[in-house]
């Protein structure tokens, strides 16, 4: 914890560390990069020579791109590289160039400009001159990074040496806290109801023009632009007018050689070069020549602090910011916006499909090829999504005419995109069904795109976009379906429709190849081959859903389209009666009706007993496209596999046991497998195989009568899968929320947590029901609040869509000039009860004065007649129809505030994020009934909200998952290496701007910190925060947690002020996103209480204790730690009586959790004794000598900086406590058992083989081989037992009584990792999210471990006991996105260890770990309710 940190390094340190991760590939372990990295010298083009680190696998153009981003070269462009006088081919690899070796000189060559490259060069110059910052991101609707504004106060000390910096920061820690202790804003204190938005984002009271440095007075296109024809023939591209700071007006010509000053004035056009005017290849060189003021300012500009690339580079996808600049209307004018280079010239529409398929067809043989392929796919998809956003705005704003004549389903062609709404069908449920088709089509395309190892089956680039109440589906143009053929299906021998219900009978090699591909994809997606009745009553076998079509395009590729019903139907919300009417014969109908009358509950095979009466399911839904999520399909398969193995085991036990049946040459084992397959519903009777038919329970699908047995089996499986959501998945989610302090905070994290368990959002009403029926309802109030808020906002969004649809798309709607007024009116009616808008006459007078518009138009607009009771009724009606909740929303917004504790500000944020509305940054008072709290000027913009395909980062994700597996086993060194490799790979593919890259960096920082590398953890975590802010959102729940982790790491380096800022930032975001009443607020308040001093520290600690007690109870570990921290603070204040009271509560909790003999309990007892003695001493001193000795005594019990750090590590979850201290007792019993076994084996071998000397020798060898663990490692284990005792005790001392601290880096003790039983007990004793794991399972596994385990002393000597018992469980914590660890941290090689069982059960419970992603990256083992035996 005492690593030196360059405090003044600031963002430069993070940048350097990031570069070291990217360049230093020897740490990554990739041989290819390790061998080809070298430095070359760059010269020429008017820049000072410098060295550049390159890699042999780079292309020449990669080196040029890297050069153009260097500070020494920027903003120069249009350059090439030359070696020994020869210009290099841009597509040549550096390692293939002859003469290129380390230290070689590469010269920059200025290439002639074209008209386009000249504009691009001017754009680079403007990018340099413009002051980039959070305001620019807000203006564009992007989420900004705020971390730089928090850390910029650290830069004044950057000139000091690192050692002085650190000493100064440590010496001034108390002073800084004292100065800032009384300056905390009121709204950040516990209990405050004020939620100011102005504090969320940086802003300035000065106009933006005063904040931007003055380089030029004006820079624009000349009035003589464009050049006339005769000047174009002489090479003139552009004429530019510049007004310098000295007031000089100059006209500049852009030509192939560069830029020069011409003789034109405002009145006279004279394009000849001015006298003594040079031709400069770089525009800034010419500006420096004509303006001394610009030269001076530009010199300082070049030397200004440069941000790291992760803060500058554009994100692959648009991350919406729901808040815009505070003065957007007055600061819109940009000094350099009139140059016109920002507007891209019209070019040929790209062929998005061809670009995507070409990227997918790239080779994947080597790692480098896979990285280039992944990067190409991400770039193409990113460009496609940007085009979809622009296309949606262009189409819906009315700038594009539809290409068809159907007003109900207009289709548009724009920018290489085919955009449509999809026709509303009554079969699917009208408008709701149309939107469901678009959403499910995207999910189906994602599923087929993610199939690994299946080459040859292609999907079109697809996205859906919501803009101004309209949802459009966008796709790339399919080859062979362009032009006049786009609306008709005309199959031919070489291309056209080869597969589908309307394809007709065909036979060709192309069709056979397509059927082979579809069969492989069906197996990967767990789809059952199904038969449907097509046109003319013809039975058609399908490998897909009934709507899917297989095409052979003109490019020779096979495409699959219309895959929106790929996943099996959700039987809880399907019209079963219609399907059964089509599949059941007349006799079966009578029998089923008689059964229904007798049962009265219509209980069919697959539904649990009393299922309908308990859950109210199955029931109808507004649309008929309810499908199971792929995560739910995998969870159900694992659930059935558990039942399968259990059934086989029971059957074999009844027939003589597993060993006897397996070795016997009879049919008992086969019969057991067959019986188990039939019992669980396997589609095969000899192996376990689960597949689902997408046609069962599907509306409008006719199934043949002769397939009745198979259909009944599928119906049974789908009913069981649907029931599993209610009986297992939702209770598992509720249990997770009850145990975790990182439970969902907003709608996005709630959606992620539910989807990770396969729960669709239509089950939100059933989640509310499960919470209300729970005995811990009060402890789940934050989840109930989040669910109610999400239901309310989702229903509101559907009402808003119908309210806002423009006349282009709908007969009713809001016209364009009234959009901002309509949106503000809608929000006021939604959030302000009894809102009465301004009278029409008064408003019309204002409008007439400002815009010259009469009163008639405003009075007749439909949107202005909307009232809050009408809107509230529409929202409640939608919520009742969709989520089956009645009266939960109450009579108005105040009911949500008073009954559930919802914040109107949080609801406003959720609404804006889901609809794309951007509001002006200011404080809103949403309880003002007389005056509109949100006006038309507050609605800055409406941005398209795009849902798109997520391109995989295969190798990076594999390395990340491998690191998590190492962490599960306690191998922090190996995990650290794999995480560094994953971080490097993420940088290669997506420039680190990816959500999983943020989780990877956060986990890497945590592992580095647990290894004692605080400085490395700090720099990596800085990057993780920036990535989270820019990719997920500046106020995303993950960003809040990343700030809390950063606070711990920077505090370890002595940057107390920055750590306090990070925590206050996290608390401010927490208050805005959810409010104070959340378990994670207690975590933040505990950390703030440790950092602050005086009464404010007590306020935060008391509030944390109140929250933890209400959420987890008085005997939970979170509460016990809070009691101890509060007792510690009260000792520092001299209030020993209250300190004793709180420490007694902590001792009671520790005793009930761990027992009296646990080290944690003993340390709490000792601390309580210390407090008691100190209280007696202080009381005696007060009676005898006054208050002087009291101050001295209080100072003695004040915690040290190391103590505070260790306690922060525990509170934030970086390290967790071991739950049991009976490890040594268990190990002693284990050693005694081994000794007895060893003695018995020795006696047997001695008695059986003592006839001759040779036989005696052989007997010894057999004895040695028979118990290698006993013979080889018993002595070493006995020697290391005191070491383990010391380490465990010291770790507990740190956590319970922080006044005795052992630094983590000094705990390097050799530990025996081969004790399987000891590790089993250690794994059993771990705490996951503060809850005790079930011990029955571990107790059952312990005897088995005794029989089968082998001791292999494989644990690294530098892995400490703290790292194994405390750190390894935490490094995978929920904050940074890892698995909760329940496995043993030892390295075990036995075939049946308890750790292996736990890992396999995690896969069984959740399905493939690489496919299922958890909320905040937590993959919960108990996804099906509990870990199956």
Coordinates of C-alpha atoms in Angstrom, one line a residue, residues 959-980 1003-1004 1006-1008 1010-1011 1013 1311-1314 1319 1352-1372 1381 1383-1389 1395-1396:
X959 CA -8.4 -13.7 -22.6
X960 CA -10.7 -11.8 -20.2
X961 CA -12.7 -15.0 -19.4
X962 CA -9.5 -16.9 -18.9
X963 CA -8.3 -14.3 -16.4
X964 CA -11.5 -14.6 -14.5
X965 CA -11.0 -18.4 -14.3
X966 CA -7.5 -17.9 -12.9
X967 CA -9.0 -15.5 -10.3
X968 CA -11.4 -18.2 -9.3
X969 CA -8.5 -20.4 -8.5
X970 CA -6.6 -17.7 -6.7
X971 CA -3.9 -17.4 -9.3
X972 CA -3.5 -13.6 -9.3
X973 CA -0.2 -13.6 -11.2
X974 CA -1.6 -15.6 -14.1
X975 CA -4.8 -13.6 -14.0
X976 CA -2.8 -10.3 -14.1
X977 CA -0.9 -11.5 -17.2
X978 CA -4.1 -12.6 -19.0
X979 CA -5.8 -9.3 -18.1
X980 CA -2.9 -7.3 -19.5
X1003 CA -10.6 -5.9 -13.0
X1004 CA -6.9 -5.5 -14.0
X1006 CA -8.1 -4.5 -8.8
X1007 CA -5.7 -7.4 -9.3
X1008 CA -2.8 -5.0 -9.5
X1010 CA -4.2 -6.7 -4.5
X1011 CA -0.7 -7.5 -5.6
X1013 CA 0.9 -2.3 -7.2
X1311 CA 1.6 -21.4 1.2
X1312 CA 0.8 -25.0 0.5
X1313 CA -1.9 -25.0 -2.1
X1314 CA -2.2 -28.7 -2.4
X1319 CA -9.1 -25.6 0.4
X1352 CA 0.2 -30.7 -5.2
X1353 CA 2.2 -27.7 -3.8
X1354 CA 1.5 -25.6 -6.9
X1355 CA 0.7 -22.3 -5.3
X1356 CA 3.2 -19.5 -6.1
X1357 CA 5.2 -18.5 -3.2
X1358 CA 4.4 -14.8 -3.7
X1359 CA 0.7 -15.4 -3.4
X1360 CA -0.3 -14.4 0.1
X1361 CA -2.9 -16.0 2.3
X1362 CA -4.8 -12.7 2.2
X1363 CA -4.8 -12.8 -1.5
X1364 CA -6.1 -16.4 -1.5
X1365 CA -8.7 -16.2 1.2
X1366 CA -9.7 -12.5 1.0
X1367 CA -8.4 -11.1 -2.2
X1368 CA -9.3 -13.9 -4.6
X1369 CA -12.9 -13.8 -3.6
X1370 CA -13.1 -10.1 -4.1
X1371 CA -11.1 -9.5 -7.2
X1372 CA -14.0 -11.0 -9.0
X1381 CA -16.0 -16.6 -6.4
X1383 CA -14.3 -22.0 -5.7
X1384 CA -11.2 -22.8 -3.8
X1385 CA -8.2 -20.6 -4.5
X1386 CA -5.8 -23.5 -4.5
X1387 CA -4.4 -25.2 -7.5
X1388 CA -5.8 -28.7 -7.4
X1389 CA -5.1 -31.6 -9.7
X1395 CA -13.6 -26.4 -6.8
X1396 CA -14.2 -28.2 -10.0

